Short mmCIF file of C-alpha atoms in Angstrom, two decimals:
data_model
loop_
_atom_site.label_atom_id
_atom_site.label_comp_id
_atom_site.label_asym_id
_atom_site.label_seq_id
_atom_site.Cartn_x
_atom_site.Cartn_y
_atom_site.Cartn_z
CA UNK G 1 334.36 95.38 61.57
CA UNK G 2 334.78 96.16 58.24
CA UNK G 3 330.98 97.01 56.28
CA UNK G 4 331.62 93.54 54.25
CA UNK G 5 331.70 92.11 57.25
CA UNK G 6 328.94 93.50 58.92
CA UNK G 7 327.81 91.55 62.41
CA UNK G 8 324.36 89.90 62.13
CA UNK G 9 321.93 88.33 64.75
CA UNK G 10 320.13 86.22 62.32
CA UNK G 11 321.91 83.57 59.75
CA UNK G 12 322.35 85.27 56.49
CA UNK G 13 321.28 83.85 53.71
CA UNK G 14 324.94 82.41 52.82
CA UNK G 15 325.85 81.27 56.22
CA UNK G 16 322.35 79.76 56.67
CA UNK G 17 323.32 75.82 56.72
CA UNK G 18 320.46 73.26 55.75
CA UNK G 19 318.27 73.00 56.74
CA UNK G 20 317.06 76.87 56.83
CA UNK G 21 317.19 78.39 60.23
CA UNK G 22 313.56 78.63 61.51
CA UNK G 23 314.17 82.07 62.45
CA UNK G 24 315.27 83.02 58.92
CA UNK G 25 311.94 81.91 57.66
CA UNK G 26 309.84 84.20 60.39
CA UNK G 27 312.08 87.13 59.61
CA UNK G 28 311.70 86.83 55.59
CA UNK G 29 307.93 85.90 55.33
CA UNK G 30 306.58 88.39 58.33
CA UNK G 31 303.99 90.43 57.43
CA UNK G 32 305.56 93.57 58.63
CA UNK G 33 308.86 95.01 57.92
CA UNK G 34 311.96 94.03 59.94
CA UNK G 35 314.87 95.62 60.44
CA UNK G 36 317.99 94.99 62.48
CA UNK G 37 319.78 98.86 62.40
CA UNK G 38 323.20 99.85 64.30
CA UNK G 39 321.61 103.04 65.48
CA UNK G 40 325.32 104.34 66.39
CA UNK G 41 326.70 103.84 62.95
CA UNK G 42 323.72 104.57 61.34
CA UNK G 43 323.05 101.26 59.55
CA UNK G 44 320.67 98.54 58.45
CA UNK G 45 322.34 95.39 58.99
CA UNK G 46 319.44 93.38 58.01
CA UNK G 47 316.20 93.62 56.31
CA UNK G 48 312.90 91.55 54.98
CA UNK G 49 311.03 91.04 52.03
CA UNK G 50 308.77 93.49 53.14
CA UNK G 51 310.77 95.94 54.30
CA UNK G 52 312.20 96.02 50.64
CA UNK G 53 308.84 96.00 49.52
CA UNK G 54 307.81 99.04 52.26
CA UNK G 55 310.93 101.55 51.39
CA UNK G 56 310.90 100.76 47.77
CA UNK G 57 314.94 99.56 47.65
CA UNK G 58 316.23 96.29 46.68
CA UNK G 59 317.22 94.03 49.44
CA UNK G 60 320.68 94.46 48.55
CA UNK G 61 320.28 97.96 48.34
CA UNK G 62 318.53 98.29 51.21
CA UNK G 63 321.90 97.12 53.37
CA UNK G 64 324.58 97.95 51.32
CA UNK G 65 323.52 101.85 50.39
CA UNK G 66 320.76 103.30 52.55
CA UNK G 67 321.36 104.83 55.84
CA UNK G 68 319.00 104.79 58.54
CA UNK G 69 319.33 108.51 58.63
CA UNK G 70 317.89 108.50 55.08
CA UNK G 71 315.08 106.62 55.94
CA UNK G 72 314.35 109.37 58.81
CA UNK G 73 315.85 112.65 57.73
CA UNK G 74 313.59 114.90 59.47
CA UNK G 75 313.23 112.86 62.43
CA UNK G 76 316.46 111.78 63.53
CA UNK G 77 316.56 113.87 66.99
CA UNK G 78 313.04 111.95 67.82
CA UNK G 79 314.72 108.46 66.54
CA UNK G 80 317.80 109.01 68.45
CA UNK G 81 315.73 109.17 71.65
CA UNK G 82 313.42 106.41 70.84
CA UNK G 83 316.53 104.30 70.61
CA UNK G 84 317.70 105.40 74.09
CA UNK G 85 314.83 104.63 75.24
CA UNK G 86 314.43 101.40 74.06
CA UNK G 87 318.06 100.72 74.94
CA UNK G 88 317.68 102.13 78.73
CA UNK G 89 313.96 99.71 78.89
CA UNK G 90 315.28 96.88 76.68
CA UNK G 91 312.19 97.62 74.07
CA UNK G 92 309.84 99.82 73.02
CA UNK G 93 307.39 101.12 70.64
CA UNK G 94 305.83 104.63 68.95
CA UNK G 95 304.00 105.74 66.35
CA UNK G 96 305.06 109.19 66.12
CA UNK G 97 307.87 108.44 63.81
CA UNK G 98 307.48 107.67 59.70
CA UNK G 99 309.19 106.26 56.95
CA UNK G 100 310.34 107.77 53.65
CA UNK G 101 310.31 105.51 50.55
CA UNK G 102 312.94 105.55 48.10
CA UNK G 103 310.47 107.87 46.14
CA UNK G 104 310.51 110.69 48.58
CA UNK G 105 306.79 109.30 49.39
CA UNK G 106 306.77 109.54 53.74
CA UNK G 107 304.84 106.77 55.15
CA UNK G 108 303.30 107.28 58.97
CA UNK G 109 304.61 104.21 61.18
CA UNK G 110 304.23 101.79 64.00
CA UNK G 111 307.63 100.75 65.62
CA UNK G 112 308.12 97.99 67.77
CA UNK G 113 311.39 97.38 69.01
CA UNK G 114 313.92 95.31 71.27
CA UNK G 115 317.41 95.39 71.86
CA UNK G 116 319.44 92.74 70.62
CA UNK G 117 323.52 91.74 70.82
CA UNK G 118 325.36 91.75 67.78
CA UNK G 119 329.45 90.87 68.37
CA UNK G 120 328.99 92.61 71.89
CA UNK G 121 327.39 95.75 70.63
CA UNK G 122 323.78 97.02 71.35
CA UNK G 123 321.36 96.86 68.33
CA UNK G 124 317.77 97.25 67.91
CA UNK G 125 315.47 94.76 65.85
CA UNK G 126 312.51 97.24 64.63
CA UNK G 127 309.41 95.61 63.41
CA UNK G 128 307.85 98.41 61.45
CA UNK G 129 304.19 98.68 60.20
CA UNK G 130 302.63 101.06 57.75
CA UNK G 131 299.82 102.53 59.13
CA UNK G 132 298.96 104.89 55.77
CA UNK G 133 295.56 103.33 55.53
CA UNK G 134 294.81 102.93 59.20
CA UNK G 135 295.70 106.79 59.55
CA UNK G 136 293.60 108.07 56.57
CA UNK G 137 290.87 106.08 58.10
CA UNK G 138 291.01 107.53 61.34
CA UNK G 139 291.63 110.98 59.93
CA UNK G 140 288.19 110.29 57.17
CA UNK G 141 286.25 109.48 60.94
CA UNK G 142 287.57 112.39 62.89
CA UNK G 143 286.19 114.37 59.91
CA UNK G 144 283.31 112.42 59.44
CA UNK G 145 282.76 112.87 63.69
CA UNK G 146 283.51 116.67 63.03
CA UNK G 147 280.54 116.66 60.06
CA UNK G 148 278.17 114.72 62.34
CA UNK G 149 278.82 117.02 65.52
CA UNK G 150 278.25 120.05 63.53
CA UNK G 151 274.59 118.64 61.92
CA UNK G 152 274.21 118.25 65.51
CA UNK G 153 274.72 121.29 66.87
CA UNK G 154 273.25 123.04 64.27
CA UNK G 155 269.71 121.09 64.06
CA UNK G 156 266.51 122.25 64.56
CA UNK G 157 265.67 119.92 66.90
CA UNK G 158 266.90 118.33 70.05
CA UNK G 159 269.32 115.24 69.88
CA UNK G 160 269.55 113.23 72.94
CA UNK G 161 271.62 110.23 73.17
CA UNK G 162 270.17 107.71 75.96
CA UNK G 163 271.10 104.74 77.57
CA UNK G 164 268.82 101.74 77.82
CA UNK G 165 268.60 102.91 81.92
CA UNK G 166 267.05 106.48 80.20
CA UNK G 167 270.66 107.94 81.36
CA UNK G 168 271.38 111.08 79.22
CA UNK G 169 274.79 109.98 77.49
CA UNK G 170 275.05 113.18 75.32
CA UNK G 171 273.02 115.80 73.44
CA UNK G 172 273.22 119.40 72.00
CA UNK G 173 272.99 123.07 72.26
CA UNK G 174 269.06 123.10 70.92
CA UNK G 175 267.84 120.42 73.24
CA UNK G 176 269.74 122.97 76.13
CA UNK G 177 267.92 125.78 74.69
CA UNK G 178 264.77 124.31 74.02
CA UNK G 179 264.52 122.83 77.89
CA UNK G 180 265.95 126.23 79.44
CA UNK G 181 269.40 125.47 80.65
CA UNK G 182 272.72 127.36 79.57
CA UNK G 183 274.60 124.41 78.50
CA UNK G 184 274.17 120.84 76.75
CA UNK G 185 276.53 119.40 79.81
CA UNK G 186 274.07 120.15 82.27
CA UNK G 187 271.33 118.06 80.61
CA UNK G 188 274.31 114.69 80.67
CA UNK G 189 273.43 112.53 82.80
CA UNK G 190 270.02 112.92 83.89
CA UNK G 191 267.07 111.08 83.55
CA UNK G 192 264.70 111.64 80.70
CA UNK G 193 261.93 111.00 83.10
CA UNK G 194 263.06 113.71 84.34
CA UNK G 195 262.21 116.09 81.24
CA UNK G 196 259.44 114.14 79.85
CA UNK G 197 256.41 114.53 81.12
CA UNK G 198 254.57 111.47 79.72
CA UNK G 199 256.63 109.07 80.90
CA UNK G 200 256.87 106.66 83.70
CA UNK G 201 259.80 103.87 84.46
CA UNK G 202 256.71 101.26 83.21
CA UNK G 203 255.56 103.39 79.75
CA UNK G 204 259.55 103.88 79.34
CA UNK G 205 260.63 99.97 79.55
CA UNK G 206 257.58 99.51 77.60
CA UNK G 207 258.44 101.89 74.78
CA UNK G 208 261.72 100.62 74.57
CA UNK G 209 261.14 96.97 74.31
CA UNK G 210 258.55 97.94 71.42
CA UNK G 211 261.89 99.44 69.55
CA UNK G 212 262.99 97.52 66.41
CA UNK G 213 266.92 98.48 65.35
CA UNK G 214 267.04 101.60 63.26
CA UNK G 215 263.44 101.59 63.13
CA UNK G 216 262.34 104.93 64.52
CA UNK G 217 259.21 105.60 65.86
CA UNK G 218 257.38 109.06 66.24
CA UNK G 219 255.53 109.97 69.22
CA UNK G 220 253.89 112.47 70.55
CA UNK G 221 254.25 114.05 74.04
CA UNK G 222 255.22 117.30 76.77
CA UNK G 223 258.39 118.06 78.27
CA UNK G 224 259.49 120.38 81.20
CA UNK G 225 261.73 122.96 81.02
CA UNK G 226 264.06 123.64 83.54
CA UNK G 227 261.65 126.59 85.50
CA UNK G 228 259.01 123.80 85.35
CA UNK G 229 256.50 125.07 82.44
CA UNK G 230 255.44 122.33 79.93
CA UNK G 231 255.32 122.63 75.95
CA UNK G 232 253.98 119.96 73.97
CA UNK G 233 256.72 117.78 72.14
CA UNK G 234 257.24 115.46 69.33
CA UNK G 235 259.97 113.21 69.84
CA UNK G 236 261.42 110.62 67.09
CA UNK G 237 262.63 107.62 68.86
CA UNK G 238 265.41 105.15 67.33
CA UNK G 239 267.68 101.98 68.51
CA UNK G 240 270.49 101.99 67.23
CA UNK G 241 273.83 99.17 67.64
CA UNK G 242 273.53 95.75 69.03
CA UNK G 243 270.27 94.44 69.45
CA UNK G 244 271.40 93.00 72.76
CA UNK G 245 272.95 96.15 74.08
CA UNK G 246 271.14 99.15 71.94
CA UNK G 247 271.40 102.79 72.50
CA UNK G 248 268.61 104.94 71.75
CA UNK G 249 268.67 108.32 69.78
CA UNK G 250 266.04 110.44 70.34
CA UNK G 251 265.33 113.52 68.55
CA UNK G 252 263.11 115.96 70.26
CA UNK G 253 260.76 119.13 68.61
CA UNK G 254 258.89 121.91 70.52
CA UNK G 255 255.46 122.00 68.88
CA UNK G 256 253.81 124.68 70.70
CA UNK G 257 253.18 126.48 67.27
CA UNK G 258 252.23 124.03 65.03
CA UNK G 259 249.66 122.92 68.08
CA UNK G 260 248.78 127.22 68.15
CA UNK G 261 248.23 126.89 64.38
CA UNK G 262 246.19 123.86 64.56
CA UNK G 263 243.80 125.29 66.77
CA UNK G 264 243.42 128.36 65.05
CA UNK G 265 242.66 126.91 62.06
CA UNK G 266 239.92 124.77 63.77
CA UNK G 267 238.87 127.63 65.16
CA UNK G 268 238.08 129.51 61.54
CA UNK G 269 236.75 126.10 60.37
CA UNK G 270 234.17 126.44 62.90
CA UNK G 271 233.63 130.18 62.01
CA UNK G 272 233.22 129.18 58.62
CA UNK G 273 230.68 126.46 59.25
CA UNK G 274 228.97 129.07 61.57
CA UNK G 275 229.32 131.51 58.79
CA UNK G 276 227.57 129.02 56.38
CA UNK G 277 224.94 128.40 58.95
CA UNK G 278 224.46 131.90 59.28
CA UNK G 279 223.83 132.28 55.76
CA UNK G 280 221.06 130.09 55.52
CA UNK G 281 219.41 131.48 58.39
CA UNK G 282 219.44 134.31 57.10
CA UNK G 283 218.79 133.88 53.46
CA UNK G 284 215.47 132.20 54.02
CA UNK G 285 213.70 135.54 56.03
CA UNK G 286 215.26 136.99 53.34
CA UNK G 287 213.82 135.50 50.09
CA UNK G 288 210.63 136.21 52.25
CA UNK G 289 211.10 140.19 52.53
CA UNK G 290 212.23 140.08 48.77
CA UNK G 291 208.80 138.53 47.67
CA UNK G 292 206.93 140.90 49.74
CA UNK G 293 208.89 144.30 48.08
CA UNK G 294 207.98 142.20 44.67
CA UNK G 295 204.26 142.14 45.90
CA UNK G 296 204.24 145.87 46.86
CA UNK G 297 206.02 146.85 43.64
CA UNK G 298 202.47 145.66 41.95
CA UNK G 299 200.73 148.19 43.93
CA UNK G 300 199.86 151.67 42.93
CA UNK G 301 202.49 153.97 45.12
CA UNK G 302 203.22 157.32 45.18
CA UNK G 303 206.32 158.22 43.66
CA UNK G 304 207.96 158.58 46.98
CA UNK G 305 206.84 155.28 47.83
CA UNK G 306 208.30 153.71 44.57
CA UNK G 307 211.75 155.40 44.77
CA UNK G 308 211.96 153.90 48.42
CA UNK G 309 210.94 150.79 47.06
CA UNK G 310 213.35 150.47 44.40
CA UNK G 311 215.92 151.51 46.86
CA UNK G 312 214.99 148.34 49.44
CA UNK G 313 214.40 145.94 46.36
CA UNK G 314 218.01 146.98 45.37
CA UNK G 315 219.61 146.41 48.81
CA UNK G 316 218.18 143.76 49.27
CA UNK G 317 219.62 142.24 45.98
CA UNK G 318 223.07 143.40 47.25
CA UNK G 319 222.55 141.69 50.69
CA UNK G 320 221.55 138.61 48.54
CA UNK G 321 224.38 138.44 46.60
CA UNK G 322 226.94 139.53 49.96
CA UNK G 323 225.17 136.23 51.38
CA UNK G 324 226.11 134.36 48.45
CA UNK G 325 229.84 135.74 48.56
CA UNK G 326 230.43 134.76 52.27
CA UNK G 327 229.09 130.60 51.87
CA UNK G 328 231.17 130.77 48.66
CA UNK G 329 234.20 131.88 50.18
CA UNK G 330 233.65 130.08 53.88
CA UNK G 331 232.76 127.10 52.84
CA UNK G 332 235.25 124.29 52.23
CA UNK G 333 237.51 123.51 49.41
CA UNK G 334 236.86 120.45 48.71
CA UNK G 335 238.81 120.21 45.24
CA UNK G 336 237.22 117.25 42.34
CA UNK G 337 239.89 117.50 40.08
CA UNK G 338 239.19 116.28 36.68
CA UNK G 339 240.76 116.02 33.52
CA UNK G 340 240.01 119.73 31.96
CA UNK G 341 240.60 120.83 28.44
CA UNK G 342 241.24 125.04 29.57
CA UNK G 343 240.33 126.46 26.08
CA UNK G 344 237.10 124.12 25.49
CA UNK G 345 235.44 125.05 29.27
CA UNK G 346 236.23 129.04 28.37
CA UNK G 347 234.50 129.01 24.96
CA UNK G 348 231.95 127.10 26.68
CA UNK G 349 231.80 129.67 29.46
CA UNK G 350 231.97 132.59 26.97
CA UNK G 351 227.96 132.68 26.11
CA UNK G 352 227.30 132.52 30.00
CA UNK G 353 230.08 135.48 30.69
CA UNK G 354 228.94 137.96 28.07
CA UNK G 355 225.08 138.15 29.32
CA UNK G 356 226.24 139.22 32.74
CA UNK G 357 225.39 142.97 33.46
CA UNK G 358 229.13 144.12 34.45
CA UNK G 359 230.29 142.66 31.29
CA UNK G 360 227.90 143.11 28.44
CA UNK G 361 228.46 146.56 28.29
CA UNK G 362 232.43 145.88 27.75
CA UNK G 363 234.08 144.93 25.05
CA UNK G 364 235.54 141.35 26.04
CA UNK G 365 238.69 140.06 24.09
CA UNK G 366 239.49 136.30 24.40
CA UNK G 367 242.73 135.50 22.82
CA UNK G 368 242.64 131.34 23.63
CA UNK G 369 246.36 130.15 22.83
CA UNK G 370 246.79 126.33 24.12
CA UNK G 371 243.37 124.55 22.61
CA UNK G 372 245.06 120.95 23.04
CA UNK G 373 246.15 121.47 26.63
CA UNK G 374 244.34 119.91 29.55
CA UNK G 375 244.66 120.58 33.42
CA UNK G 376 243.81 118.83 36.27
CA UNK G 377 241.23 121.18 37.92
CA UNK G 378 237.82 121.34 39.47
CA UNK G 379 235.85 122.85 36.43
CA UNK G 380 232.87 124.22 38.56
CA UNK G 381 235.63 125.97 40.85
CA UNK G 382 237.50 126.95 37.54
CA UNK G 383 234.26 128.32 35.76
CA UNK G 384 233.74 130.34 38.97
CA UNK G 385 237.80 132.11 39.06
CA UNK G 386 237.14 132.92 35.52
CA UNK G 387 233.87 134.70 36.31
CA UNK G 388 235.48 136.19 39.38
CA UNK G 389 238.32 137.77 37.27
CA UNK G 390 236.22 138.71 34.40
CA UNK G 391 233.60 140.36 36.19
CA UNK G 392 236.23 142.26 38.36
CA UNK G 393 238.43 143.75 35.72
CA UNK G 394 235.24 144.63 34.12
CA UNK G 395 233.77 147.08 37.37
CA UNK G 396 237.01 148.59 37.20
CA UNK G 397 236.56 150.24 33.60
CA UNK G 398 233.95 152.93 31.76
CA UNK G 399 231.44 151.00 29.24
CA UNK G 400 232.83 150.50 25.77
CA UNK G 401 236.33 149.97 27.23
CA UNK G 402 238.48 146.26 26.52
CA UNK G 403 238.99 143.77 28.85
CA UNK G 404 240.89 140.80 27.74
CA UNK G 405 240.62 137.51 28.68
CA UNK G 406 243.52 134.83 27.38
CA UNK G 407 245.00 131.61 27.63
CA UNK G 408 248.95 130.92 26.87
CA UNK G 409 252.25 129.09 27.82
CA UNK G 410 254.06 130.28 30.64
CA UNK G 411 257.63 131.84 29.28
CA UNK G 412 260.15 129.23 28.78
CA UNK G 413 257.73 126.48 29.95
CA UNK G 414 255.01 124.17 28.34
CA UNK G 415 252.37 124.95 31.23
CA UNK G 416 249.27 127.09 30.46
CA UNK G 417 248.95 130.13 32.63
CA UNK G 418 245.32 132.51 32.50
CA UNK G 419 245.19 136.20 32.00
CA UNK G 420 243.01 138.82 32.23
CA UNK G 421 244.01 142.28 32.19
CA UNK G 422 242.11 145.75 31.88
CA UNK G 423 243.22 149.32 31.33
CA UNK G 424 241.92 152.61 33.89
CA UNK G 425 244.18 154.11 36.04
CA UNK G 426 246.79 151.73 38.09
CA UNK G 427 246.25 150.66 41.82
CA UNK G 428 248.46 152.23 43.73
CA UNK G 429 251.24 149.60 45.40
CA UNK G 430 249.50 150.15 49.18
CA UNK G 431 246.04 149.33 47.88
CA UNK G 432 247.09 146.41 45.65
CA UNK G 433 248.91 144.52 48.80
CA UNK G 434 245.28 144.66 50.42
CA UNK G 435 243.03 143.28 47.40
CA UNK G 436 241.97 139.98 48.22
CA UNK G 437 242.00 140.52 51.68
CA UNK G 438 238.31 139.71 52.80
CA UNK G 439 235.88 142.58 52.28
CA UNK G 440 238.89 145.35 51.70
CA UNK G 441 237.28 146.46 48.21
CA UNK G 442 237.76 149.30 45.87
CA UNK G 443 234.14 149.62 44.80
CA UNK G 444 231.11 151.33 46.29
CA UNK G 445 229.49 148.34 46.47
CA UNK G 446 232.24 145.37 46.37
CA UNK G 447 233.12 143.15 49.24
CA UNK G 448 236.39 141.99 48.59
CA UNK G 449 235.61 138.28 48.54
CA UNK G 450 235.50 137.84 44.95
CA UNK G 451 239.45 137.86 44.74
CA UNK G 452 239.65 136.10 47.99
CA UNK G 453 237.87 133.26 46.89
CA UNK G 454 240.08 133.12 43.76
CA UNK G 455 243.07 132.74 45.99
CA UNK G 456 241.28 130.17 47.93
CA UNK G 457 240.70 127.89 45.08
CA UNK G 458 244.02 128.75 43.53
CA UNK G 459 245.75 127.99 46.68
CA UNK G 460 243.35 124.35 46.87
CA UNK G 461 244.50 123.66 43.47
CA UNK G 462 248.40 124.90 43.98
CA UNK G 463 248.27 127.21 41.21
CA UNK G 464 249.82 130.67 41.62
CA UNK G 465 248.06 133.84 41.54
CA UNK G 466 249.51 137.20 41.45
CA UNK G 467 248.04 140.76 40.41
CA UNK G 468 249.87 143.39 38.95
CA UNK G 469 249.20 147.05 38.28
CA UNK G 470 251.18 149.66 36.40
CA UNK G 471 250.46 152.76 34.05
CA UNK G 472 251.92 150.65 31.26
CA UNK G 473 250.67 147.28 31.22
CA UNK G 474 247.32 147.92 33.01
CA UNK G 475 246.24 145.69 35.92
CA UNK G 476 246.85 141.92 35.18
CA UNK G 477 245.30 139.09 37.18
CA UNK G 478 247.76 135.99 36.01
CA UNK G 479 246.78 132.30 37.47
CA UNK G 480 249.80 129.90 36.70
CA UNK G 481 248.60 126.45 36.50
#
């Protein structure tokens, strides 16, 4: 047969007789490409709308010029044995094989396809779909699967994925870990009664019919490890899918620490109330042994007498003011944070600053460099930091020696930062890691709570305090507000 006279198994257009063929309608108005292709001779004999629309040819192109071969050129081996096969079965269908375009553009495919007669030869009727956007899909969730899997693996916590029946569908290498066994696998399929100490088949229905879709709740309980010690857990608890047939994720965290943490710091809460308690106790006797070396000191003594006098009067003084140090650093910090204007409270301060003992003798030079600024701050804490600092850098220089005391922007910010800085000879790097460590103190007769407290309130307030000390610049104390 001559190619003007190709064979045909549907009514072309010209020989279709009025009315149109019904099958003629089907074949040019389907959805998906259809093709009727002499696989031997490497033709199309027919093709639809879409098909023209799919390869980017014009229907008469499309029959008249293109090969099937051109439509496949670097498949033809894998076509040529898809057509066996559907020759040897009758039909058939892939979706290993593509499509190229007209513009070189190759399109991944879905082939269905059936033998058909045509003048006594074998032909094949291929309905072909373009699966460009179903493949990018699938390719955007295997990546998205591969994103998810890795956030998985590489949480913090435990990820459990359970079954309404508390089944163990799947989970992760920190949930193995965490429990004690060598692999996630091992945990699949058990029961999370199993691991969970706090629960029961009752408390589990029960928590689970409480469950509101992607509404996660947080609870707190103990699991068992494989060797059968308990840690205490938090678990976060979510439905997720249907709300007839959920699943639940659970996400599980070993809080043996925090709970550690927690307890200590009780624990020094209750040594600091004891210490405050103590303090009182103590401070009362006191005030009463400090009135009696006051009425002695109005007695006629022999020198020897007085000097030992003096001597108790001043320890005593110094045990007064160690008794003030420890309630002021062990009690609590409660912050009252008010509206503060920073260089207003200092000049305020100044008269108050300048009559104490350490500092009158010093020559004290306030530099105040953001007078419009206000902070949020306790002021009574604030007034108490200042004298802290002030009063330290003072100790640590000769009489007649500056000490400066200033207020300024931060570099390359608009927040107000506090500095006071004095000269002497640097603190060594090993020394200055230990200052404001409780009584750890330079001076004959510090106690190292002054700076500690400053940290304290600093730390209440989330400012930052650091100290620095070279040959240079001196030692700086520098509060960033």
């Amino acid at each position: 047969m001559s190619e003007a006279s190709e064979p045909s198994a549907l009514p072309t257009r010209e020989q279709a007789a009025e009315p149109a063929h019904p099958l003629r309608k089907i074949f040019d108005h389907a959805n998906d490409a259809i093709l009727l292709i002499d696989p031997e001779r490497d033709r199309i004999l027919e093709a639809n709308t879409q098909a023209s629309r799919m390869l980017g040819y014009d229907p008469a192109e499309l029959t008249r010029d293109v090969r099937v071969s051109s439509v496949h050129p670097h498949e033809m081996e894998r076509l040529r044995q898809f057509a066996q096969d559907v020759k040897a079965r009758g039909q058939g269908w892939t979706d290993e094989l593509s499509c190229m375009r007209k513009d070189g553009l190759q399109l991944p495919s879905e082939i269905s396809a059936s033998v058909v007669q045509v003048d006594g030869r074998d032909c094949i009727v291929a309905m072909v779909r373009d699966v460009s956007a179903r493949k990018a899909a699938e390719a955007a969730l295997r990546r998205s699967e591969a994103r998810f899997r890795a956030f998985v693996e590489n949480a913090g916590d435990g990820f459990f994925l359970v079954a309404s029946d508390g089944r163990i569908l799947d989970t992760n290498s920190r949930a193995a870990e965490m429990l004690g066994y060598q692999r996630a696998e091992e945990l699949v399929g058990r029961s999370v009664l199993e691991i969970d100490v706090g629960l029961t088949p009752e408390t589990f229905a029960q928590l689970l019919a409480e469950l509101e879709i992607d509404q996660p709740k947080l609870l707190e309980s103990r699991h068992r490890r494989r060797d059968g010690s308990v840690f205490p857990s938090e678990v976060s608890l979510c439905a997720h899918g249907e709300a007839q047939a959920p699943s639940y994720i659970a996400l599980l965290r070993d809080v043996s620490q925090r709970k550690t943490a927690e307890a200590a710091i009780a624990r020094l809460a209750e040594m600091g109330e004891f210490a405050a308690m103590m303090v009182h106790q103590i401070r009362n006797p006191l005030s009463t042994l400090r009135m009696a070396l006051d009425y002695l000191g109005r007695q006629s003594l022999t020198d020897a007498a007085s000097k030992r006098l003096t001597l108790a009067q001043r320890e005593s003084d110094r045990l007064g003011r160690l008794l003030e140090d420890v309630l002021a650093y062990a009690g609590r910090r409660t912050v009252s944070p008010e509206p503060v204007a920073l260089d207003a409270l200092i000049r305020a301060l100044l008269p108050s600053l300048q009559a104490l003992p350490s500092v009158a003798d010093r020559r004290l030079q306030v530099d105040l460099g953001v007078p419009e600024t206000e902070i949020q701050a306790d002021p009574t804490q604030l007034r108490e930091v200042l004298i802290n600092l002030v009063v330290n850098a003072c100790e640590a220089v000769a009489a007649g020696e500056p000490v400066s005391l200033r207020t300024a922007r931060q570099p390359g910010t608009a927040s107000p930062m506090i500095e006071v800085r004095n000269g002497g000879e640097p603190i060594p790097p090993e020394v200055l890691a230990r200052i404001g460590k409780p009584f750890f103190s330079t001076k004959d007769t510090g106690n190292g709570l002054g700076v500690a407290y400053v940290r304290r309130v600093a730390a209440a307030h989330h400012w930052v305090f650091s100290l620095e000390s070279t040959a240079d610049s001196g030692t700086v104390a520098r509060l960033l507000l």
